[in-house]
Amino acid sequence: MNPTSGTALPGSSLNAERRRRELDQLANGPAGTVDVLVVGLGATGAGAALDAATRGLGVVAIDAHDLAFGTSRWSSKLIHGGLRYLASGQLDVAHESAVERGVLMERTAPHLVRAQPFVLPLTPLVGRAQAALAQAGFLAGDLLRVGARTSRGTLPRPRTLSAVETRHLAPALRPTGLRGGLLSWDGRLSDDARLVTAIARTAAAHGARILTRVRALELHGDGAVVRDETTGETLRIRARTVVNATGVWAGGLVDDVRLRPSRGTHLVLRAEDLGRLSAGLHIPIPGETNRFVLVLPQGDGRVYVGLTDEPLDGAVPDVPEVPETDIGFLLDVLGSALDVTVRRSDVVGAFAGLRPLLDTRDASGRTADISRRHAVLTSPDGVVTVVGGKLTTYRRMAQDAVDAAVAARALEAGPCRTASVPLVGAAAPRVLAGLDVPARLVHRYGSEAPAVHALGLRDPALAEPVVPGHPVTGAELVWAVRHEGALDAADVLDRRTRIGLVPQDRAVAEKAAGAALADASRVG
């Protein structure tokens, strides 16, 4: 890409016109069969589309809604190294997580994933034995980093902090009884939905047809009957193999897939209500030895606080609701460690995600104890379903799913390449550091940041924030429509920019989103 041209990587731009053209080719072009049909465009589905496309296969990937519409936009925005799984004896999951973290941070998405420091404050509620256990865990986590061959420059060494150092990083902590803290590091995404968008666009650059607002009505081993949700028209897509990557909705398309969804809730607070946070916080949950509430500063004036882990009963909704009990629980845990009072009225937004956990029922009934291992299941008619897992390991889940699909139909395909294929916007750290644009744009768009910035240089109105106190500009809304496949205001505000996580901010930005949708075709 020419960084001053205002254009994206060739072949990677997703927009309404490309969607219309590719749907028309499927419906009215020469009859044919694609190699792989992927259903679901969260991280795993988009990853499967990229994996298959880079093996030289013809790919169509569809989603009933939008990129990252489901679970993939409701995470903690963390790329975990697997410490929690090490503590529970899941050594394979822990190692896999650490390896995939390193792949993202050092090879495929260094612009989107950076090192995040965390402080575990040693308050009177954290006993000496628990502190020693946590410290041993962080050191073991560093050994995972070594085993995954992730450099020390990417993730620094954990260490202990004095009480003064601890409060310097997190002044909002209660000083009474504070003995110090434990500093550790993990990977943090600038935005989980942006990661999915980058994966999907990279797949498109390698020839995959990425089609949102296309719902699978019937799924079979040789394709699917689908409906264009914007027109109501139906068509049949014939495919040599089908990958079902619909997460918590997978059982609705394929029989005998048993899931036990778990709800994770996060609060959205204004950063000013928690003072200056230079690091995230691990706040131990009273009565638990290995569960924490995370306080995650976002760098955009917001802080996320999460997460819960509760089983979901009943039907799976498109957008999960946040129960007041979850909000109260998270506020109570915050209150156990902070010197500031965070009230219900200070919660400016909240979101909940559903994890597609495999149903491994036991007497405890706790979804927090269910393994995060993923599974690839092949139905009698050949549909390959991938379930379980987590955001960090999306690439490996996609690889395993495509391996199974290729084997099931004996397709001629090359080996998996995605551990070394950079996502759209990726570049070496020295290259990204040398870009003469705001650092915030580099952290979200990588090498495409100059192109986004150029939109504002040509039209100063687009350089202005669309919401007072929030950094997203009009140029970013236009870019979302022209290059990132946003088809309506919800796509722009709720997934490409995340303004919509705070309803009050969303209402203010609606007009700007409408203008971007109307004018994007002639801006640039």
mmCIF file of C-alpha atoms in Angstrom, residues 31-334:
data_model
loop_
_atom_site.group_PDB
_atom_site.id
_atom_site.type_symbol
_atom_site.label_atom_id
_atom_site.label_comp_id
_atom_site.label_asym_id
_atom_site.label_seq_id
_atom_site.Cartn_x
_atom_site.Cartn_y
_atom_site.Cartn_z
ATOM 1 C CA ALA A 31 -22.732 -22.720 -12.001
ATOM 2 C CA GLY A 32 -19.869 -24.119 -9.977
ATOM 3 C CA THR A 33 -18.767 -25.491 -6.649
ATOM 4 C CA VAL A 34 -16.457 -23.656 -4.266
ATOM 5 C CA ASP A 35 -13.874 -25.619 -2.341
ATOM 6 C CA VAL A 36 -14.793 -24.379 1.143
ATOM 7 C CA LEU A 37 -17.875 -22.693 2.558
ATOM 8 C CA VAL A 38 -17.311 -21.188 6.002
ATOM 9 C CA VAL A 39 -20.364 -20.257 8.071
ATOM 10 C CA GLY A 40 -19.696 -17.699 10.801
ATOM 11 C CA LEU A 41 -17.390 -14.685 10.671
ATOM 12 C CA GLY A 42 -16.119 -14.355 14.185
ATOM 13 C CA ALA A 43 -12.409 -14.814 14.801
ATOM 14 C CA THR A 44 -12.429 -18.567 14.159
ATOM 15 C CA GLY A 45 -14.586 -18.405 11.030
ATOM 16 C CA ALA A 46 -12.611 -15.531 9.545
ATOM 17 C CA GLY A 47 -9.462 -17.432 10.502
ATOM 18 C CA ALA A 48 -10.719 -20.534 8.689
ATOM 19 C CA ALA A 49 -11.457 -18.442 5.587
ATOM 20 C CA LEU A 50 -7.915 -17.038 5.674
ATOM 21 C CA ASP A 51 -6.362 -20.446 6.313
ATOM 22 C CA ALA A 52 -8.203 -22.086 3.432
ATOM 23 C CA ALA A 53 -7.571 -19.208 1.029
ATOM 24 C CA THR A 54 -3.835 -19.189 1.745
ATOM 25 C CA ARG A 55 -3.717 -22.930 1.000
ATOM 26 C CA GLY A 56 -4.931 -22.163 -2.505
ATOM 27 C CA LEU A 57 -8.569 -23.160 -1.989
ATOM 28 C CA GLY A 58 -11.602 -21.264 -3.273
ATOM 29 C CA VAL A 59 -13.489 -19.851 -0.292
ATOM 30 C CA VAL A 60 -16.869 -18.295 0.449
ATOM 31 C CA ALA A 61 -17.436 -17.169 4.044
ATOM 32 C CA ILE A 62 -20.808 -15.928 5.260
ATOM 33 C CA ASP A 63 -22.386 -14.532 8.402
ATOM 34 C CA ALA A 64 -26.023 -13.798 9.171
ATOM 35 C CA HIS A 65 -25.037 -10.467 10.716
ATOM 36 C CA ASP A 66 -21.657 -8.729 10.610
ATOM 37 C CA LEU A 67 -17.990 -9.407 11.173
ATOM 38 C CA ALA A 68 -17.413 -10.055 14.892
ATOM 39 C CA PHE A 69 -21.126 -9.751 15.625
ATOM 40 C CA GLY A 70 -21.097 -12.492 18.265
ATOM 41 C CA THR A 71 -18.657 -13.610 20.938
ATOM 42 C CA SER A 72 -15.558 -12.222 19.245
ATOM 43 C CA ARG A 73 -16.432 -8.605 20.089
ATOM 44 C CA TRP A 74 -17.304 -9.242 23.743
ATOM 45 C CA SER A 75 -13.960 -10.451 25.084
ATOM 46 C CA SER A 76 -11.631 -8.831 27.613
ATOM 47 C CA LYS A 77 -9.502 -7.691 24.651
ATOM 48 C CA LEU A 78 -6.662 -9.808 26.018
ATOM 49 C CA ILE A 79 -4.380 -12.278 24.273
ATOM 50 C CA HIS A 80 -3.659 -14.614 27.158
ATOM 51 C CA GLY A 81 -0.497 -16.619 27.617
ATOM 52 C CA GLY A 82 -2.332 -19.501 29.270
ATOM 53 C CA LEU A 83 -1.448 -18.946 32.924
ATOM 54 C CA ARG A 84 -4.935 -19.849 34.153
ATOM 55 C CA TYR A 85 -4.821 -23.139 32.269
ATOM 56 C CA LEU A 86 -1.374 -23.939 33.634
ATOM 57 C CA ALA A 87 -2.745 -23.489 37.154
ATOM 58 C CA SER A 88 -5.545 -25.965 36.445
ATOM 59 C CA GLY A 89 -3.196 -28.557 34.960
ATOM 60 C CA GLN A 90 -4.184 -28.014 31.301
ATOM 61 C CA LEU A 91 -0.581 -27.898 30.111
ATOM 62 C CA ASP A 92 -1.396 -28.391 26.441
ATOM 63 C CA VAL A 93 -3.914 -25.523 26.416
ATOM 64 C CA ALA A 94 -1.477 -23.294 28.310
ATOM 65 C CA HIS A 95 1.362 -23.973 25.861
ATOM 66 C CA GLU A 96 -0.900 -23.537 22.848
ATOM 67 C CA SER A 97 -2.100 -20.182 24.218
ATOM 68 C CA ALA A 98 1.451 -18.963 24.788
ATOM 69 C CA VAL A 99 2.506 -20.000 21.279
ATOM 70 C CA GLU A 100 -0.471 -18.277 19.653
ATOM 71 C CA ARG A 101 0.105 -15.138 21.732
ATOM 72 C CA GLY A 102 3.652 -14.998 20.376
ATOM 73 C CA VAL A 103 2.462 -15.495 16.798
ATOM 74 C CA LEU A 104 0.125 -12.515 17.072
ATOM 75 C CA MET A 105 2.533 -10.224 18.919
ATOM 76 C CA GLU A 106 5.638 -10.903 16.843
ATOM 77 C CA ARG A 107 4.498 -12.028 13.403
ATOM 78 C CA THR A 108 0.918 -11.588 12.292
ATOM 79 C CA ALA A 109 -0.532 -8.620 14.215
ATOM 80 C CA PRO A 110 2.108 -6.598 16.105
ATOM 81 C CA HIS A 111 0.113 -3.442 15.354
ATOM 82 C CA LEU A 112 -2.977 -4.777 17.144
ATOM 83 C CA VAL A 113 -1.457 -6.725 20.058
ATOM 84 C CA ARG A 114 0.953 -5.133 22.524
ATOM 85 C CA ALA A 115 2.347 -5.939 25.953
ATOM 86 C CA GLN A 116 0.051 -4.942 28.822
ATOM 87 C CA PRO A 117 1.350 -4.625 32.402
ATOM 88 C CA PHE A 118 -0.865 -5.911 35.213
ATOM 89 C CA VAL A 119 -0.616 -5.323 38.941
ATOM 90 C CA LEU A 120 -1.969 -7.741 41.511
ATOM 91 C CA PRO A 121 -2.206 -5.575 44.664
ATOM 92 C CA LEU A 122 -1.252 -7.333 47.872
ATOM 93 C CA THR A 123 -4.111 -6.093 50.026
ATOM 94 C CA PRO A 124 -5.140 -7.492 53.426
ATOM 95 C CA LEU A 125 -7.537 -9.788 51.525
ATOM 96 C CA VAL A 126 -4.584 -11.478 49.800
ATOM 97 C CA GLY A 127 -2.874 -13.762 52.294
ATOM 98 C CA ARG A 128 0.816 -14.579 52.238
ATOM 99 C CA ALA A 129 0.194 -18.069 50.902
ATOM 100 C CA GLN A 130 -2.049 -16.791 48.099
ATOM 101 C CA ALA A 131 0.526 -14.128 47.194
ATOM 102 C CA ALA A 132 3.276 -16.738 47.051
ATOM 103 C CA LEU A 133 1.099 -18.956 44.857
ATOM 104 C CA ALA A 134 0.354 -16.047 42.511
ATOM 105 C CA GLN A 135 4.019 -15.112 42.295
ATOM 106 C CA ALA A 136 4.947 -18.706 41.460
ATOM 107 C CA GLY A 137 2.227 -18.663 38.811
ATOM 108 C CA PHE A 138 3.608 -15.533 37.172
ATOM 109 C CA LEU A 139 7.091 -17.045 37.097
ATOM 110 C CA ALA A 140 5.626 -20.198 35.556
ATOM 111 C CA GLY A 141 3.888 -17.974 33.018
ATOM 112 C CA ASP A 142 7.264 -16.518 32.111
ATOM 113 C CA LEU A 143 8.501 -20.047 31.504
ATOM 114 C CA LEU A 144 5.566 -20.489 29.130
ATOM 115 C CA ARG A 145 6.812 -17.409 27.270
ATOM 116 C CA VAL A 146 10.269 -19.002 27.008
ATOM 117 C CA GLY A 147 8.777 -22.290 25.809
ATOM 118 C CA ALA A 148 6.769 -20.430 23.167
ATOM 119 C CA ARG A 149 9.960 -18.625 22.035
ATOM 120 C CA THR A 150 8.483 -15.180 22.586
ATOM 121 C CA SER A 151 11.235 -12.647 23.176
ATOM 122 C CA ARG A 152 11.868 -10.850 26.451
ATOM 123 C CA GLY A 153 11.636 -7.594 24.508
ATOM 124 C CA THR A 154 8.046 -8.458 23.607
ATOM 125 C CA LEU A 155 6.966 -9.484 27.117
ATOM 126 C CA PRO A 156 9.082 -8.284 30.083
ATOM 127 C CA ARG A 157 9.841 -10.346 33.166
ATOM 128 C CA PRO A 158 7.369 -10.381 36.104
ATOM 129 C CA ARG A 159 8.592 -8.877 39.377
ATOM 130 C CA THR A 160 7.507 -7.704 42.802
ATOM 131 C CA LEU A 161 6.604 -4.085 43.560
ATOM 132 C CA SER A 162 6.817 -2.014 46.695
ATOM 133 C CA ALA A 163 3.672 -0.368 48.040
ATOM 134 C CA VAL A 164 4.878 2.974 46.645
ATOM 135 C CA GLU A 165 5.490 1.497 43.182
ATOM 136 C CA THR A 166 2.113 -0.224 43.260
ATOM 137 C CA ARG A 167 0.228 2.988 44.026
ATOM 138 C CA HIS A 168 2.267 4.866 41.424
ATOM 139 C CA LEU A 169 0.891 2.521 38.762
ATOM 140 C CA ALA A 170 -2.624 2.484 40.251
ATOM 141 C CA PRO A 171 -3.258 5.482 42.548
ATOM 142 C CA ALA A 172 -6.886 4.443 43.044
ATOM 143 C CA LEU A 173 -5.834 1.477 45.220
ATOM 144 C CA ARG A 174 -6.606 1.692 48.918
ATOM 145 C CA PRO A 175 -3.311 2.390 50.756
ATOM 146 C CA THR A 176 -4.399 0.938 54.105
ATOM 147 C CA GLY A 177 -2.725 -2.430 54.561
ATOM 148 C CA LEU A 178 -1.228 -2.455 51.045
ATOM 149 C CA ARG A 179 1.991 -4.523 51.234
ATOM 150 C CA GLY A 180 3.039 -4.042 47.625
ATOM 151 C CA GLY A 181 2.110 -5.741 44.390
ATOM 152 C CA LEU A 182 3.031 -8.318 41.769
ATOM 153 C CA LEU A 183 3.745 -7.012 38.265
ATOM 154 C CA SER A 184 3.127 -9.311 35.297
ATOM 155 C CA TRP A 185 2.673 -8.896 31.547
ATOM 156 C CA ASP A 186 0.328 -10.306 28.942
ATOM 157 C CA GLY A 187 -0.886 -9.427 25.453
ATOM 158 C CA ARG A 188 -3.638 -6.858 24.917
ATOM 159 C CA LEU A 189 -5.606 -6.181 21.770
ATOM 160 C CA SER A 190 -6.379 -2.652 20.717
ATOM 161 C CA ASP A 191 -9.801 -4.103 19.866
ATOM 162 C CA ASP A 192 -11.057 -7.667 19.400
ATOM 163 C CA ALA A 193 -13.529 -6.673 16.674
ATOM 164 C CA ARG A 194 -10.696 -4.945 14.780
ATOM 165 C CA LEU A 195 -8.711 -8.178 14.900
ATOM 166 C CA VAL A 196 -11.607 -10.037 13.258
ATOM 167 C CA THR A 197 -11.939 -7.314 10.625
ATOM 168 C CA ALA A 198 -8.220 -7.566 9.854
ATOM 169 C CA ILE A 199 -8.403 -11.362 9.540
ATOM 170 C CA ALA A 200 -11.418 -11.164 7.218
ATOM 171 C CA ARG A 201 -9.841 -8.472 5.048
ATOM 172 C CA THR A 202 -6.625 -10.458 4.797
ATOM 173 C CA ALA A 203 -8.649 -13.469 3.685
ATOM 174 C CA ALA A 204 -10.333 -11.270 1.069
ATOM 175 C CA ALA A 205 -6.914 -10.123 -0.168
ATOM 176 C CA HIS A 206 -6.079 -13.807 -0.731
ATOM 177 C CA GLY A 207 -9.242 -14.335 -2.764
ATOM 178 C CA ALA A 208 -11.890 -15.338 -0.221
ATOM 179 C CA ARG A 209 -15.386 -13.952 -0.745
ATOM 180 C CA ILE A 210 -16.430 -12.440 2.611
ATOM 181 C CA LEU A 211 -20.202 -11.932 2.736
ATOM 182 C CA THR A 212 -22.012 -10.469 5.723
ATOM 183 C CA ARG A 213 -25.824 -10.322 6.098
ATOM 184 C CA VAL A 214 -26.078 -13.759 4.480
ATOM 185 C CA ARG A 215 -27.862 -16.287 6.684
ATOM 186 C CA ALA A 216 -27.492 -20.071 6.369
ATOM 187 C CA LEU A 217 -30.995 -21.561 6.349
ATOM 188 C CA GLU A 218 -29.928 -25.155 5.693
ATOM 189 C CA LEU A 219 -26.452 -26.618 6.096
ATOM 190 C CA HIS A 220 -25.300 -29.805 4.382
ATOM 191 C CA GLY A 221 -22.019 -31.500 3.662
ATOM 192 C CA ASP A 222 -22.121 -30.218 0.074
ATOM 193 C CA GLY A 223 -23.148 -26.619 0.711
ATOM 194 C CA ALA A 224 -25.979 -24.533 2.065
ATOM 195 C CA VAL A 225 -29.199 -22.759 1.255
ATOM 196 C CA VAL A 226 -28.700 -19.135 2.266
ATOM 197 C CA ARG A 227 -30.697 -15.917 2.344
ATOM 198 C CA ASP A 228 -29.454 -12.421 1.593
ATOM 199 C CA GLU A 229 -30.785 -10.566 4.632
ATOM 200 C CA THR A 230 -30.742 -7.220 2.809
ATOM 201 C CA THR A 231 -33.061 -8.362 -0.022
ATOM 202 C CA GLY A 232 -34.709 -11.555 1.240
ATOM 203 C CA GLU A 233 -33.520 -13.503 -1.820
ATOM 204 C CA THR A 234 -32.389 -17.104 -1.340
ATOM 205 C CA LEU A 235 -29.744 -19.054 -3.209
ATOM 206 C CA ARG A 236 -27.813 -22.286 -2.913
ATOM 207 C CA ILE A 237 -24.054 -22.285 -2.457
ATOM 208 C CA ARG A 238 -22.470 -25.565 -3.500
ATOM 209 C CA ALA A 239 -19.235 -26.471 -1.760
ATOM 210 C CA ARG A 240 -16.880 -29.425 -1.597
ATOM 211 C CA THR A 241 -16.623 -28.996 2.165
ATOM 212 C CA VAL A 242 -18.369 -26.898 4.817
ATOM 213 C CA VAL A 243 -16.958 -25.466 8.057
ATOM 214 C CA ASN A 244 -19.449 -24.506 10.757
ATOM 215 C CA ALA A 245 -17.767 -21.812 12.876
ATOM 216 C CA THR A 246 -20.856 -20.227 14.407
ATOM 217 C CA GLY A 247 -19.746 -20.545 18.024
ATOM 218 C CA VAL A 248 -22.581 -20.678 20.544
ATOM 219 C CA TRP A 249 -25.064 -21.029 17.665
ATOM 220 C CA ALA A 250 -23.316 -24.091 16.159
ATOM 221 C CA GLY A 251 -25.877 -26.552 17.519
ATOM 222 C CA GLY A 252 -28.665 -24.780 15.662
ATOM 223 C CA LEU A 253 -27.138 -25.745 12.309
ATOM 224 C CA VAL A 254 -25.720 -29.210 13.052
ATOM 225 C CA ASP A 255 -27.334 -31.907 15.180
ATOM 226 C CA ASP A 256 -25.489 -33.563 18.065
ATOM 227 C CA VAL A 257 -23.286 -30.557 18.866
ATOM 228 C CA ARG A 258 -23.674 -30.060 22.614
ATOM 229 C CA LEU A 259 -22.539 -26.770 24.081
ATOM 230 C CA ARG A 260 -22.793 -25.223 27.485
ATOM 231 C CA PRO A 261 -22.484 -21.466 26.953
ATOM 232 C CA SER A 262 -20.960 -19.349 29.688
ATOM 233 C CA ARG A 263 -21.667 -15.630 30.111
ATOM 234 C CA GLY A 264 -18.839 -13.184 30.776
ATOM 235 C CA THR A 265 -19.834 -9.629 31.716
ATOM 236 C CA HIS A 266 -17.761 -6.441 31.551
ATOM 237 C CA LEU A 267 -18.538 -2.949 32.804
ATOM 238 C CA VAL A 268 -17.512 0.215 30.987
ATOM 239 C CA LEU A 269 -16.370 3.088 33.231
ATOM 240 C CA ARG A 270 -14.956 6.527 32.497
ATOM 241 C CA ALA A 271 -11.196 6.509 33.160
ATOM 242 C CA GLU A 272 -11.484 9.705 35.193
ATOM 243 C CA ASP A 273 -13.550 7.844 37.808
ATOM 244 C CA LEU A 274 -10.616 5.534 38.574
ATOM 245 C CA GLY A 275 -7.817 8.088 38.460
ATOM 246 C CA ARG A 276 -4.691 7.567 36.380
ATOM 247 C CA LEU A 277 -4.153 3.873 35.705
ATOM 248 C CA SER A 278 -0.758 3.072 34.174
ATOM 249 C CA ALA A 279 -1.390 -0.663 34.358
ATOM 250 C CA GLY A 280 -4.262 -3.085 34.434
ATOM 251 C CA LEU A 281 -5.270 -4.683 37.714
ATOM 252 C CA HIS A 282 -5.857 -8.257 38.830
ATOM 253 C CA ILE A 283 -8.209 -7.987 41.802
ATOM 254 C CA PRO A 284 -8.669 -11.358 43.547
ATOM 255 C CA ILE A 285 -12.236 -12.527 43.994
ATOM 256 C CA PRO A 286 -12.815 -13.169 47.717
ATOM 257 C CA GLY A 287 -12.960 -16.883 48.442
ATOM 258 C CA GLU A 288 -11.346 -17.884 45.129
ATOM 259 C CA THR A 289 -7.695 -18.853 44.705
ATOM 260 C CA ASN A 290 -7.376 -18.552 40.943
ATOM 261 C CA ARG A 291 -10.060 -16.132 39.753
ATOM 262 C CA PHE A 292 -9.681 -12.400 39.391
ATOM 263 C CA VAL A 293 -11.641 -9.382 38.264
ATOM 264 C CA LEU A 294 -9.662 -7.526 35.618
ATOM 265 C CA VAL A 295 -9.470 -3.729 35.412
ATOM 266 C CA LEU A 296 -8.411 -2.867 31.869
ATOM 267 C CA PRO A 297 -7.577 0.742 30.852
ATOM 268 C CA GLN A 298 -8.285 1.199 27.148
ATOM 269 C CA GLY A 299 -6.402 4.384 26.337
ATOM 270 C CA ASP A 300 -9.525 6.066 24.939
ATOM 271 C CA GLY A 301 -10.938 7.499 28.148
ATOM 272 C CA ARG A 302 -12.638 4.220 29.076
ATOM 273 C CA VAL A 303 -11.860 1.365 31.434
ATOM 274 C CA TYR A 304 -13.341 -2.144 31.218
ATOM 275 C CA VAL A 305 -13.972 -4.139 34.366
ATOM 276 C CA GLY A 306 -14.668 -7.849 34.063
ATOM 277 C CA LEU A 307 -15.368 -10.595 34.057
ATOM 278 C CA THR A 308 -17.903 -12.995 35.399
ATOM 279 C CA ASP A 309 -18.258 -16.635 34.386
ATOM 280 C CA GLU A 310 -21.841 -17.800 34.746
ATOM 281 C CA PRO A 311 -23.727 -20.565 32.917
ATOM 282 C CA LEU A 312 -26.380 -19.420 30.439
ATOM 283 C CA ASP A 313 -29.791 -20.961 30.765
ATOM 284 C CA GLY A 314 -32.342 -21.017 27.973
ATOM 285 C CA ALA A 315 -32.119 -19.923 24.342
ATOM 286 C CA VAL A 316 -28.974 -18.247 23.009
ATOM 287 C CA PRO A 317 -29.712 -14.579 22.203
ATOM 288 C CA ASP A 318 -28.109 -12.635 19.358
ATOM 289 C CA VAL A 319 -26.926 -9.977 21.824
ATOM 290 C CA PRO A 320 -26.701 -11.102 25.480
ATOM 291 C CA GLU A 321 -28.184 -8.899 28.167
ATOM 292 C CA VAL A 322 -26.209 -7.899 31.248
ATOM 293 C CA PRO A 323 -27.980 -8.843 34.479
ATOM 294 C CA GLU A 324 -27.869 -6.435 37.403
ATOM 295 C CA THR A 325 -26.468 -9.241 39.567
ATOM 296 C CA ASP A 326 -23.316 -9.321 37.411
ATOM 297 C CA ILE A 327 -22.933 -5.552 37.673
ATOM 298 C CA GLY A 328 -23.340 -5.649 41.440
ATOM 299 C CA PHE A 329 -20.823 -8.472 41.768
ATOM 300 C CA LEU A 330 -18.152 -6.640 39.782
ATOM 301 C CA LEU A 331 -18.704 -3.392 41.698
ATOM 302 C CA ASP A 332 -18.401 -5.262 44.992
ATOM 303 C CA VAL A 333 -15.052 -6.775 44.004
ATOM 304 C CA LEU A 334 -13.819 -3.349 42.883
#
